[in-house]
Every structure is written in C-alpha cells, then in structure tokens.
PDB file of C-alpha atoms in Angstrom:
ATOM      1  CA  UNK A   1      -7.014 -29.950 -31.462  1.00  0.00           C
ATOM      2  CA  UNK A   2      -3.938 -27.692 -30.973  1.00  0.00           C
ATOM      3  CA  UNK A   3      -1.226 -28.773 -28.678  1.00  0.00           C
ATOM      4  CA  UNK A   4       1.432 -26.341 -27.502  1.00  0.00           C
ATOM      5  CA  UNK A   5       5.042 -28.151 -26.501  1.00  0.00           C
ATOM      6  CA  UNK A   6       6.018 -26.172 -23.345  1.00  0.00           C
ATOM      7  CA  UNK A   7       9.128 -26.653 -21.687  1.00  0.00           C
ATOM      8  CA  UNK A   8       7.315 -27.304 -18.806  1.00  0.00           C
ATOM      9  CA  UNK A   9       4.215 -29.195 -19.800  1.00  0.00           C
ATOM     10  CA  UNK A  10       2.278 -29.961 -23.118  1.00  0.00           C
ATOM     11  CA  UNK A  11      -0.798 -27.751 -22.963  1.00  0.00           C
ATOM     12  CA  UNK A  12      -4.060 -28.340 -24.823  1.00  0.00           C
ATOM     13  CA  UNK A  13      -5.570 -24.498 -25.986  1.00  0.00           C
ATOM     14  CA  UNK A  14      -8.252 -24.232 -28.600  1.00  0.00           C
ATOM     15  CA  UNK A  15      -8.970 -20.601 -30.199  1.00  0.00           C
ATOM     16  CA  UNK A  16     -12.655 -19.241 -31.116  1.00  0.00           C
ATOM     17  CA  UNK A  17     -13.336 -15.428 -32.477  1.00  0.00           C
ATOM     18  CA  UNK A  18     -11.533 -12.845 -34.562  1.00  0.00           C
ATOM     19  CA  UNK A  19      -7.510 -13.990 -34.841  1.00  0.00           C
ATOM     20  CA  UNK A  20      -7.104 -10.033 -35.330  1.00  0.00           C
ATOM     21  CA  UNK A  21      -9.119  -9.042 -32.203  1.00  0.00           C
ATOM     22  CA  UNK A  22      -8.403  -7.783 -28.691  1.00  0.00           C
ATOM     23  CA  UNK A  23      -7.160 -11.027 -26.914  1.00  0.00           C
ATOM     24  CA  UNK A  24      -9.204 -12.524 -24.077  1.00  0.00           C
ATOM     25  CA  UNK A  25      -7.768 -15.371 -22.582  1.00  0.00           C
ATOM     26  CA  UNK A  26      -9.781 -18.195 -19.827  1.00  0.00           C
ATOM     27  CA  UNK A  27      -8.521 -19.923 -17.204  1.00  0.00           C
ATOM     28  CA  UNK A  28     -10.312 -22.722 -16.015  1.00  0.00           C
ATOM     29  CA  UNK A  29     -11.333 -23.966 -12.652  1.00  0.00           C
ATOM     30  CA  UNK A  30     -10.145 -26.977 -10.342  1.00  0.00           C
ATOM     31  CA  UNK A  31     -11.355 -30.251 -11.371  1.00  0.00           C
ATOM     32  CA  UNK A  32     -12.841 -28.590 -15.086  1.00  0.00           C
ATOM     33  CA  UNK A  33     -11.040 -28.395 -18.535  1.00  0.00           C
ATOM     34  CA  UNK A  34     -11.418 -25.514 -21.044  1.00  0.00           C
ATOM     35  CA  UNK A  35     -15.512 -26.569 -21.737  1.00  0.00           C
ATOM     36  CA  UNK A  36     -16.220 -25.131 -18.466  1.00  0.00           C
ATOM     37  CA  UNK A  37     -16.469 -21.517 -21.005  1.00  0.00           C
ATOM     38  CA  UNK A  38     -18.679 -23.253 -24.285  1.00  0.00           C
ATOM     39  CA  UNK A  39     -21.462 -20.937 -23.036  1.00  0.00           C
ATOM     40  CA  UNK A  40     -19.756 -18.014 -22.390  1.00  0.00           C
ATOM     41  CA  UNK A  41     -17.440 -18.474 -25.886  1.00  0.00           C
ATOM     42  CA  UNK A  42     -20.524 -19.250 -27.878  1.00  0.00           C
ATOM     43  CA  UNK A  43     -22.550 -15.848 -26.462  1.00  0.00           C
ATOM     44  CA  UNK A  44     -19.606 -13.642 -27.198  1.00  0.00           C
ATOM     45  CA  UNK A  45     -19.142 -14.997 -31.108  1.00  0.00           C
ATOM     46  CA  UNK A  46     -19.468 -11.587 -33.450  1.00  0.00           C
ATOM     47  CA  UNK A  47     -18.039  -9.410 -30.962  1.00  0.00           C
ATOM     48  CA  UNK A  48     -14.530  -9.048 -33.364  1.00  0.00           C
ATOM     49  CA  UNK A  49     -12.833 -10.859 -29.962  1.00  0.00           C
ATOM     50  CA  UNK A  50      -9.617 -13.486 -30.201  1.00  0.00           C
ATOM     51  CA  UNK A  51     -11.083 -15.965 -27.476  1.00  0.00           C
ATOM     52  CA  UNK A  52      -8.299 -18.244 -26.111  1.00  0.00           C
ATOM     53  CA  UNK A  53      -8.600 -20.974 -23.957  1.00  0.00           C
ATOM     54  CA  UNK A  54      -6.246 -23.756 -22.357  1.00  0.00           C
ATOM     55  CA  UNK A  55      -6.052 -26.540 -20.600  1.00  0.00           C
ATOM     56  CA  UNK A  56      -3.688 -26.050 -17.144  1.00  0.00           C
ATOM     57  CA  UNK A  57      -1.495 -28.768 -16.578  1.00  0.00           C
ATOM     58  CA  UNK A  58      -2.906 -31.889 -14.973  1.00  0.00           C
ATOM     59  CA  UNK A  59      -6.377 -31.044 -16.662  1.00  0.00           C
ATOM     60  CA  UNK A  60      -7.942 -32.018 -20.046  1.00  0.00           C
ATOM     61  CA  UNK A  61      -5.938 -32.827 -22.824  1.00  0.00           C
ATOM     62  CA  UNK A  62      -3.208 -31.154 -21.453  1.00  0.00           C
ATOM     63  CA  UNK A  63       0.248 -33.315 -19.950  1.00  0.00           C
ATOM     64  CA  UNK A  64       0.364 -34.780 -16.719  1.00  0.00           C
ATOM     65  CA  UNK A  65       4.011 -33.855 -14.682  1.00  0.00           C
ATOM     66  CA  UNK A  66       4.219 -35.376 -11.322  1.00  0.00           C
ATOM     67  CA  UNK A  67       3.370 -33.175  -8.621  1.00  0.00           C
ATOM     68  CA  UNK A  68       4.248 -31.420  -6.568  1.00  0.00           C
ATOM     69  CA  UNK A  69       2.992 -28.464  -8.679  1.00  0.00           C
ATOM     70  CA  UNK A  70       3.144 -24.204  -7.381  1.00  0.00           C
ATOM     71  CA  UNK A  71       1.756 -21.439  -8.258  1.00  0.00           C
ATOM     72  CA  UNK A  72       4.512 -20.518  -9.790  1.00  0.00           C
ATOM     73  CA  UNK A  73       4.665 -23.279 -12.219  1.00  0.00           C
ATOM     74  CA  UNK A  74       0.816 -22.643 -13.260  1.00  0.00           C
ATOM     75  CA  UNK A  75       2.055 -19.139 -14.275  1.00  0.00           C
ATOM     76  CA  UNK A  76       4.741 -20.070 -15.994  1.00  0.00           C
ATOM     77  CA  UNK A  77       2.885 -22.204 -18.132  1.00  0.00           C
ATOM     78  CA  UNK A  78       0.254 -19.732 -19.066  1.00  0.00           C
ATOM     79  CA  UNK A  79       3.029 -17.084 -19.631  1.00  0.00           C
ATOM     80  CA  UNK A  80       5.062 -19.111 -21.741  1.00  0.00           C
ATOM     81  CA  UNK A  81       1.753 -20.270 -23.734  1.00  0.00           C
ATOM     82  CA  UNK A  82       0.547 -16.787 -24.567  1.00  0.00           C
ATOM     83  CA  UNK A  83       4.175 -16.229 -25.573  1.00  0.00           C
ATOM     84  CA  UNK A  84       3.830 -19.253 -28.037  1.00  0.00           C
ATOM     85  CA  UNK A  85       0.241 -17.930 -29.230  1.00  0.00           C
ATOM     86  CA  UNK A  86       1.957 -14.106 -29.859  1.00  0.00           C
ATOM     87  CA  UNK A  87      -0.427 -12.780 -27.229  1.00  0.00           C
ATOM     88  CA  UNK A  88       1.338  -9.941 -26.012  1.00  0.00           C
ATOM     89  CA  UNK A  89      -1.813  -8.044 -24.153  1.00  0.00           C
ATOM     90  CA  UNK A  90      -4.843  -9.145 -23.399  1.00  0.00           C
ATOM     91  CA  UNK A  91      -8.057  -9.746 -21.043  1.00  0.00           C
ATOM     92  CA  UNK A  92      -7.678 -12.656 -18.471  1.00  0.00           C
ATOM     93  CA  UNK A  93     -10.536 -13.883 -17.463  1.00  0.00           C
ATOM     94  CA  UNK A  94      -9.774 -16.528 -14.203  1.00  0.00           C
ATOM     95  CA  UNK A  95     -12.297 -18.711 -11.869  1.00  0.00           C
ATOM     96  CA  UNK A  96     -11.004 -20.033  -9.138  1.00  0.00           C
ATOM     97  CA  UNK A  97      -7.638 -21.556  -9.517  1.00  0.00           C
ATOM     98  CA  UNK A  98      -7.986 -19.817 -12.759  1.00  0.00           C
ATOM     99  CA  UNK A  99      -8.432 -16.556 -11.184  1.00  0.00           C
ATOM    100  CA  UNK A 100      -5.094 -17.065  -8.609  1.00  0.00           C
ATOM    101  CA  UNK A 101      -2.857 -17.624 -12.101  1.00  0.00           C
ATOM    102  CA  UNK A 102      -4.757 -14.654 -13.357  1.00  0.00           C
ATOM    103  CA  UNK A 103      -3.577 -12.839 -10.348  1.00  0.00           C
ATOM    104  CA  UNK A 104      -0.182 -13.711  -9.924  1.00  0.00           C
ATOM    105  CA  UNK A 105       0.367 -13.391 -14.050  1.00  0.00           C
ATOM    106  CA  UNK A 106      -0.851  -8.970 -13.502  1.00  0.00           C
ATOM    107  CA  UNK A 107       1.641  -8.569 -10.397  1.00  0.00           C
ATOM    108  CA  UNK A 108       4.424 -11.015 -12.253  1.00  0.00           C
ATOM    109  CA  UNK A 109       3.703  -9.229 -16.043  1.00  0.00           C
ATOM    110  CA  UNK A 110       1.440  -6.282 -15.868  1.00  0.00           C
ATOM    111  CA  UNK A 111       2.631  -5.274 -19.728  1.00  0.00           C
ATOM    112  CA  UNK A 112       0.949  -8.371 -20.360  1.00  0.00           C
ATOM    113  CA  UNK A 113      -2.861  -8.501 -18.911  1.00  0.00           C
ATOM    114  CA  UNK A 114      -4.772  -5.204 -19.320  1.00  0.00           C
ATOM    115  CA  UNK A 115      -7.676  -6.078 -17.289  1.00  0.00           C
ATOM    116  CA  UNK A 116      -8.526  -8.736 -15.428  1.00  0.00           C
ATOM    117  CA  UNK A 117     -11.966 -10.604 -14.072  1.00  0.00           C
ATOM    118  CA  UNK A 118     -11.742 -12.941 -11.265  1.00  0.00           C
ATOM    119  CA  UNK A 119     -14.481 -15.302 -10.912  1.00  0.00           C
ATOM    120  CA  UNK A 120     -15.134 -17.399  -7.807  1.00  0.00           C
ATOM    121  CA  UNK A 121     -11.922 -16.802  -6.680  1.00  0.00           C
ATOM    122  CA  UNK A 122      -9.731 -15.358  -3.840  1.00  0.00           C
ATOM    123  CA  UNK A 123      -6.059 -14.519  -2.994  1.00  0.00           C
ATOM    124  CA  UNK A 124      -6.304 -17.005  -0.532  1.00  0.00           C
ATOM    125  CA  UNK A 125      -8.331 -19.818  -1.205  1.00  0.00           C
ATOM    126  CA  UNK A 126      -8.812 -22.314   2.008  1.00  0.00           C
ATOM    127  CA  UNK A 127      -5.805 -23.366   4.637  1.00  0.00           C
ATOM    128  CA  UNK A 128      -3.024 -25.630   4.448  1.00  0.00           C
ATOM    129  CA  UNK A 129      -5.040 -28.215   6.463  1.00  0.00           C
ATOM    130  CA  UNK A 130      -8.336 -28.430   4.599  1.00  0.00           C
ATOM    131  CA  UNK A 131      -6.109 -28.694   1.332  1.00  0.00           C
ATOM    132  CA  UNK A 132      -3.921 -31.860   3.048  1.00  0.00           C
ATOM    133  CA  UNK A 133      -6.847 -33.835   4.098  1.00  0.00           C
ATOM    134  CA  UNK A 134      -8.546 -33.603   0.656  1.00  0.00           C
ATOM    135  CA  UNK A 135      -5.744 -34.730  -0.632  1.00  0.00           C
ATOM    136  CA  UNK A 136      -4.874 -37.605   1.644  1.00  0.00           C
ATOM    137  CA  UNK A 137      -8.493 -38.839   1.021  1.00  0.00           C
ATOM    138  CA  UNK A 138      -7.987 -38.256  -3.224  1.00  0.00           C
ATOM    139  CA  UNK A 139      -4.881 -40.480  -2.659  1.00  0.00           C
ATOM    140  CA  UNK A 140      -6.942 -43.353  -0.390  1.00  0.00           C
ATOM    141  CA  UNK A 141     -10.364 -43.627  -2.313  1.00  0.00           C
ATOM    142  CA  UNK A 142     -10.224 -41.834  -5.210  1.00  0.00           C
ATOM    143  CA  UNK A 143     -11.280 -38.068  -7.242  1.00  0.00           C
ATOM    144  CA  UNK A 144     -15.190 -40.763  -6.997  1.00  0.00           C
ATOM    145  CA  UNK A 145     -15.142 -40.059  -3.184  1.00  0.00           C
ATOM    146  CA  UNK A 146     -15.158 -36.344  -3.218  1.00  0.00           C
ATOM    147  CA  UNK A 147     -17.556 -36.007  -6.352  1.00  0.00           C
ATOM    148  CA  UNK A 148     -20.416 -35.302  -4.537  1.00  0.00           C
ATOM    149  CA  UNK A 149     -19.018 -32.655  -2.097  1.00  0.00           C
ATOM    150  CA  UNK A 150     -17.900 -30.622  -4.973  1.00  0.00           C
ATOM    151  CA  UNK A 151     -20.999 -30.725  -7.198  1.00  0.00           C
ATOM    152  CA  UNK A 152     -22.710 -29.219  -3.831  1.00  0.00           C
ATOM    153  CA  UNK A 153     -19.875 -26.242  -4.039  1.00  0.00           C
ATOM    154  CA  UNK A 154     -20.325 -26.386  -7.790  1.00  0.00           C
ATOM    155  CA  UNK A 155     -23.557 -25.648  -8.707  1.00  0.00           C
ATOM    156  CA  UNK A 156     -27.409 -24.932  -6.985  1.00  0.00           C
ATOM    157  CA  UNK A 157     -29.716 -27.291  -5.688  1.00  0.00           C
ATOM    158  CA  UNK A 158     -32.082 -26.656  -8.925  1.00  0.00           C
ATOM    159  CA  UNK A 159     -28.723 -27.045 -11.291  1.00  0.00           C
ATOM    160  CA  UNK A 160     -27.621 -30.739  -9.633  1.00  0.00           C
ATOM    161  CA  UNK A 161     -31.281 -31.836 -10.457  1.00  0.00           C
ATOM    162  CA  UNK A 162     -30.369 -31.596 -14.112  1.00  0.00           C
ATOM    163  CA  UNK A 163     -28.998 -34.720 -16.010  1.00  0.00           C
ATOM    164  CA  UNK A 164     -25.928 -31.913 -17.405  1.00  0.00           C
ATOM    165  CA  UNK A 165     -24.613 -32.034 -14.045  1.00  0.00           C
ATOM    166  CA  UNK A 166     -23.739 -35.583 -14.418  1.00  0.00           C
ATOM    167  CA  UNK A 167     -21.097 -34.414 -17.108  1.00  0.00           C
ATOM    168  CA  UNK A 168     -19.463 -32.285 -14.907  1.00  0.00           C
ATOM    169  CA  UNK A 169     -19.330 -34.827 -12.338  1.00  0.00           C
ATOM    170  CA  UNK A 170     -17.842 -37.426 -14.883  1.00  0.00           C
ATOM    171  CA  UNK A 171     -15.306 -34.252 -15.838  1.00  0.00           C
ATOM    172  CA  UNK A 172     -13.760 -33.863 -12.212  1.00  0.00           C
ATOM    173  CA  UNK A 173     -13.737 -38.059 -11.573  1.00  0.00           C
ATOM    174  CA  UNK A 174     -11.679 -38.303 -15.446  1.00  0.00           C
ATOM    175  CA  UNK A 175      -9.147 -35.616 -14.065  1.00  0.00           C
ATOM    176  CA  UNK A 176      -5.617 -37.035 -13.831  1.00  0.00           C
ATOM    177  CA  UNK A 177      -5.378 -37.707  -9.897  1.00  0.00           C
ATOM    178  CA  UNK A 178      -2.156 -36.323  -9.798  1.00  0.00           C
ATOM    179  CA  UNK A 179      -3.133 -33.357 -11.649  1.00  0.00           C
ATOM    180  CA  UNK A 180      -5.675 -32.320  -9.267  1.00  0.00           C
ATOM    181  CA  UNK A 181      -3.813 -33.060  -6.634  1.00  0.00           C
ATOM    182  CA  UNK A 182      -0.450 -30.598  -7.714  1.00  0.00           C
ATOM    183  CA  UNK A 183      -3.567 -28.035  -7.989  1.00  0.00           C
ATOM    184  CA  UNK A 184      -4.488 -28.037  -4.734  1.00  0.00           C
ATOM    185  CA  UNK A 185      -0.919 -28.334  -3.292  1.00  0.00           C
ATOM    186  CA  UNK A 186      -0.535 -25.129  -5.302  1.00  0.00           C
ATOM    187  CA  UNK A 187      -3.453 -23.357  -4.037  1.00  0.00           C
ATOM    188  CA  UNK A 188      -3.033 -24.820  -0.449  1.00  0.00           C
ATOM    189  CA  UNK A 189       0.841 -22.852  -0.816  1.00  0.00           C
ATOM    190  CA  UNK A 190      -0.680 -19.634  -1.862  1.00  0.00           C
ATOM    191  CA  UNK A 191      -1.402 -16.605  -0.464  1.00  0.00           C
ATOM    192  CA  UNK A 192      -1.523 -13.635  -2.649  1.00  0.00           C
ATOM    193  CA  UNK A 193      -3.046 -10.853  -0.658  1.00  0.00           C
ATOM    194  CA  UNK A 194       0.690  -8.501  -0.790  1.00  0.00           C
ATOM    195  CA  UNK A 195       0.535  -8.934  -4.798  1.00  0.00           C
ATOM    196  CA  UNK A 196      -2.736  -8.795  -5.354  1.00  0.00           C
ATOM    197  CA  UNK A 197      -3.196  -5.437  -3.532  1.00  0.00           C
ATOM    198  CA  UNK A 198      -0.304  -4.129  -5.811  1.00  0.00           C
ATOM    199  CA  UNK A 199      -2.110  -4.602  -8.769  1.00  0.00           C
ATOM    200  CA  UNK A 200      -3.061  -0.909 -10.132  1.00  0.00           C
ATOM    201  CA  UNK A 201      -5.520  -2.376 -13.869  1.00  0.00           C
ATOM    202  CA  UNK A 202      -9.311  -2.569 -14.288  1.00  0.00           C
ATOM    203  CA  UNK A 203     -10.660  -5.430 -12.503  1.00  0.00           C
ATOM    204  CA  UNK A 204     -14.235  -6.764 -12.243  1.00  0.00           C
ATOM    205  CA  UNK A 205     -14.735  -9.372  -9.818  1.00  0.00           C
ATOM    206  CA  UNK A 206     -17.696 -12.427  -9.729  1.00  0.00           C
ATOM    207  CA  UNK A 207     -19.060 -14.069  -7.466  1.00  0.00           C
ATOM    208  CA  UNK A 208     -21.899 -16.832  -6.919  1.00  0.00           C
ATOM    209  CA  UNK A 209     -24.769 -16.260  -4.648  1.00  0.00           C
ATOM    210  CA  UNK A 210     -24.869 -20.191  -3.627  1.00  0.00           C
ATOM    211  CA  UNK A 211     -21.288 -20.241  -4.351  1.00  0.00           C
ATOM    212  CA  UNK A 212     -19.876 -22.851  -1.064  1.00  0.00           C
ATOM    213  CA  UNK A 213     -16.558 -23.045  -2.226  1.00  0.00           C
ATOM    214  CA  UNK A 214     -15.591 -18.917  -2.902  1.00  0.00           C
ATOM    215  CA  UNK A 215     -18.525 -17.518  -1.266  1.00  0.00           C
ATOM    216  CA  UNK A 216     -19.059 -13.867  -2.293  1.00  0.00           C
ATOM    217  CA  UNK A 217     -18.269 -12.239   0.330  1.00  0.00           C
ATOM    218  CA  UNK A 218     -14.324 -13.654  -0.201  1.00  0.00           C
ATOM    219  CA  UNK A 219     -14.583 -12.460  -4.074  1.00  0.00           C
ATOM    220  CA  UNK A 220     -15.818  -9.041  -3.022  1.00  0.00           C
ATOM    221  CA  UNK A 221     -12.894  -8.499  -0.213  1.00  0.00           C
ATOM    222  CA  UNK A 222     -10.418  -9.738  -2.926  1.00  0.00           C
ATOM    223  CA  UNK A 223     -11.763  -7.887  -5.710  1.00  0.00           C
ATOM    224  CA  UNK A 224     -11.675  -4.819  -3.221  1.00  0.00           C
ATOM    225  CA  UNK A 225      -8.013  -5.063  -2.748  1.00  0.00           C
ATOM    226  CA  UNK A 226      -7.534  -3.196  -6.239  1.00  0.00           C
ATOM    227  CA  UNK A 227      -8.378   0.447  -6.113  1.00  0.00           C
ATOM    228  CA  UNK A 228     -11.256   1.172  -8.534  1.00  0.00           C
ATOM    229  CA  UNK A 229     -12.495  -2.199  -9.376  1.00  0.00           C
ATOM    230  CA  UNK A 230     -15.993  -3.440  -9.343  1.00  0.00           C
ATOM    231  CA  UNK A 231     -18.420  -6.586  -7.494  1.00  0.00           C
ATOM    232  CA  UNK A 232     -20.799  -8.118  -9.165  1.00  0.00           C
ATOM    233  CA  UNK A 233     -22.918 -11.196  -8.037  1.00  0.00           C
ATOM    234  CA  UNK A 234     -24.742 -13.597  -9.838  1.00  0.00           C
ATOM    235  CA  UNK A 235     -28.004 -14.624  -8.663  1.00  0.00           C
ATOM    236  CA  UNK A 236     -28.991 -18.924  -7.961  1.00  0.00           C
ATOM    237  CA  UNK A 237     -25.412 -19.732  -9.308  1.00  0.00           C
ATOM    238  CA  UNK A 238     -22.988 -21.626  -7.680  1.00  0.00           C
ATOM    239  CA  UNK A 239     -19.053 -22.101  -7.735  1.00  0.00           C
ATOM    240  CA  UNK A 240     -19.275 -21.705 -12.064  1.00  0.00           C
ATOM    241  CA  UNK A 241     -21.242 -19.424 -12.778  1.00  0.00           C
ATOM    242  CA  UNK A 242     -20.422 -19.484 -16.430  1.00  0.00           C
ATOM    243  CA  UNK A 243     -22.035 -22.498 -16.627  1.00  0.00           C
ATOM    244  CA  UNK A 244     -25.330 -22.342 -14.876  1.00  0.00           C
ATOM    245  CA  UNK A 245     -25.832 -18.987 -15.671  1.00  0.00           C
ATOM    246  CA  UNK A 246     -23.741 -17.865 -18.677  1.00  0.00           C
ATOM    247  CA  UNK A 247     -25.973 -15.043 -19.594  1.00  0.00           C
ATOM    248  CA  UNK A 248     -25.929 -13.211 -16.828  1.00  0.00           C
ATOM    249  CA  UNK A 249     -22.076 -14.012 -16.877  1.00  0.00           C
ATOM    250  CA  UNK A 250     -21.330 -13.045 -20.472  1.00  0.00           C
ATOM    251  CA  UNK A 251     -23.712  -9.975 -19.736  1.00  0.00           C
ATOM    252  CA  UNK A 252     -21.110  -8.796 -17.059  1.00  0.00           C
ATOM    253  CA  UNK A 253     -17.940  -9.303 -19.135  1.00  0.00           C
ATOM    254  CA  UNK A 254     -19.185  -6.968 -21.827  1.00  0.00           C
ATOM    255  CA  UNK A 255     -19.906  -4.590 -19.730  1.00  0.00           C
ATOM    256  CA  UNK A 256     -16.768  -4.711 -18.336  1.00  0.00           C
ATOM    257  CA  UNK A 257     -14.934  -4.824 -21.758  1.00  0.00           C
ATOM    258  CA  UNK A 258     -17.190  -1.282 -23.223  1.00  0.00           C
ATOM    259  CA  UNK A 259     -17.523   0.537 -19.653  1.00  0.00           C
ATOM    260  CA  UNK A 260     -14.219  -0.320 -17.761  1.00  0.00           C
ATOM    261  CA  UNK A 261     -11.504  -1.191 -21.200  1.00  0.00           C
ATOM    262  CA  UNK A 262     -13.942   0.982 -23.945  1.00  0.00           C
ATOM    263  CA  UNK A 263     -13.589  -2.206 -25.985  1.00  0.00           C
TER     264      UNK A 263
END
C-alpha cells in the first residue's frame, strides 16, 4: 500500500509492470477506485510497461478534503503525483472523470503525456443543473439512493445480472460522500472543448455501445476534436468498459501503443 503525501491531498497509487518501462498511468472513474483497471493491468503484465495507478482525491484509500473540489485541483494532484513517482512522460489512460484530468493535464503539460486514451468520457460531461440535483439528493438520502441509477449507466443489462456487480455497487455506496460530491461539482464546472481542441498528440478515444452516461456518440465528437486521432467502440459494454469487457479494451490500448506511439 503506497501512500503519496501531497500538498494538496494524500493519494493512494499502487504500481504493477516493468519500473524501467514506458510509463502508463490510469485514471479512474466517478464513484470507482484504482480496481476499476485489475483486468486491464493483469492482461497487459509481460508487455515491459510501468503501469501506475491512483486513487483521486475523495476516492479509495486516498484523503478526503472538504469540497468544493475543481478541475483544477484534480490536475494538480495527478501532476504533482507523477512528479513524486519521477514520471516525467508517459501514456494517460482516463475514463470519465478520469479522462477530463487526462485532458486538461495534455493542454496544461503536453511535455508530460505523450498520448492519451479517453474512455467514456467528454469535454463536457452533463449541465450545471443535472450535476446540482444529484447532488442535493446525495446530500438528503445518501450515495444508497442513486446506486441503482448508476449501475444502469454502468454496465449492460446481462453484466447487472452478475453477482460482481454487487461489488461495484458496494464500491460507489463506500465512497466518501463528500468526495463524490467535490467530483461532480468539478465536472458540473467544466467545460473543456477550447483546450481540448488545442491538443496536437496521438489520441484514441472509447466508447461503450450501452454506455447511458457518455454515450458514444459524445466520445466520438470529443475524440474528434484532436486532428488525427481515432474511435473505437466496444460492443455490449456499458459506462466501464474495462471492466465488463477488458479484452476487447486491453486489445485496443495495444494497438494504440504499437500502431499510433510504435511502443
């Protein structure tokens, strides 16, 4: 278990692969710590990689600071991490929330991310409003009274079936309230569409067929902002993909890693 003592926030990163290998760094989701990638991290073992994960603040094993929280403060923590873990390139690999801080890191420090894969994800995730009343009803009843909603953006119809999807539903209710809430005021504050269309790296971009909360068709016009990058959807796979279908997933990444970064 490997703690790193941020200025900002005590943040919870574990470390798989090749300490000598080309970097590649997850984010995680909303609601999800860093075992939202076991499948993904376990299928790329032997590839001579340095596989970093973390969890963001508010998540996991990671400190809770009282929100409000922006995106700003998310990328500040992930900067200042990778600066702890002597990352100074590397692969950033972001779903959803994951993929905005993956975002926002290229346009803030594009010496430091030298290609980037946003899963499930969008400049823009959602409005103001929808953002306020989930949190007003997180505040009044609990992360319990939104569980099911979520699972239905999640995952598939044929994945919720599955007694594993009561672990990620015990994940998201176990997440610090306040944490997820300073997430979603952060998302609900951030639109990213000017920075995002700066970005001039390789970029692969994932989406979810049955994905309800990033549908594919918001990956794909995000991903498209970036001249040269490439859409790719994953068939009967929801919001995290990685998880219900982390073959077809990992397939992708490598693919991107030998075709777009000749990894």
């Amino acid at each position: 278990m490997k703690i790193a003592r941020l200025p900002t926030a005590d943040i919870h990163w574990h470390e798989d692969g090749d300490p000598d290998g080309l970097a590649v760094v997850f984010a995680n989701s909303l609601g999800t710590d860093l075992r939202l990638w076991d499948g993904v991290v376990d299928r790329l073992a032997g590839n001579g990689l340095r596989l970093v994960r973390f969890d963001k603040r508010g998540h996991g094993l990671s400190s809770c600071p009282k929100p409000p929280y922006s995106m700003d403060d998310l990328v500040r923590d992930t900067d200042t991490l990778l600066d702890e873990l002597d990352i100074g390139s590397c692969v950033f690999v972001g779903l959803s929330i994951g993929g905005m801080i993956g975002q926002l890191l290229a346009s803030r420090r594009p010496d430091r991310i030298s290609g980037l894969v946003l899963a499930n994800t969008a400049a823009k995730m959602g409005d103001p409003a929808m953002w306020r009343d989930r949190i007003s009803r997180i505040r009044a009843d609990g992360l319990d009274s939104i569980a099911d909603a979520v699972l239905e953006r999640w995952f598939s119809g044929s994945f919720r079936g599955r007694p594993e999807s009561l672990g990620w539903r015990h994940m998201l209710c176990r997440t610090p309230e306040d944490g997820y809430v300073g997430c979603c005021e952060a998302i609900a504050a951030a639109d990213l569409s000017q920075s995002t269309a700066s970005l001039r790296l390789p970029m692969l971009g994932i989406g979810g067929s049955e994905d309800l909360a990033s549908p594919s068709d918001l990956v794909r016009a995000t991903t498209a902002l970036v001249p040269g990058s490439r859409f790719v959807e994953i068939d009967q796979a929801g919001h995290l993909p990685c998880v219900e279908q982390p073959d077809a997933f990992t397939g992708h990444l490598l693919r991107f890693l030998k075709e777009d970064l000749h990894v």
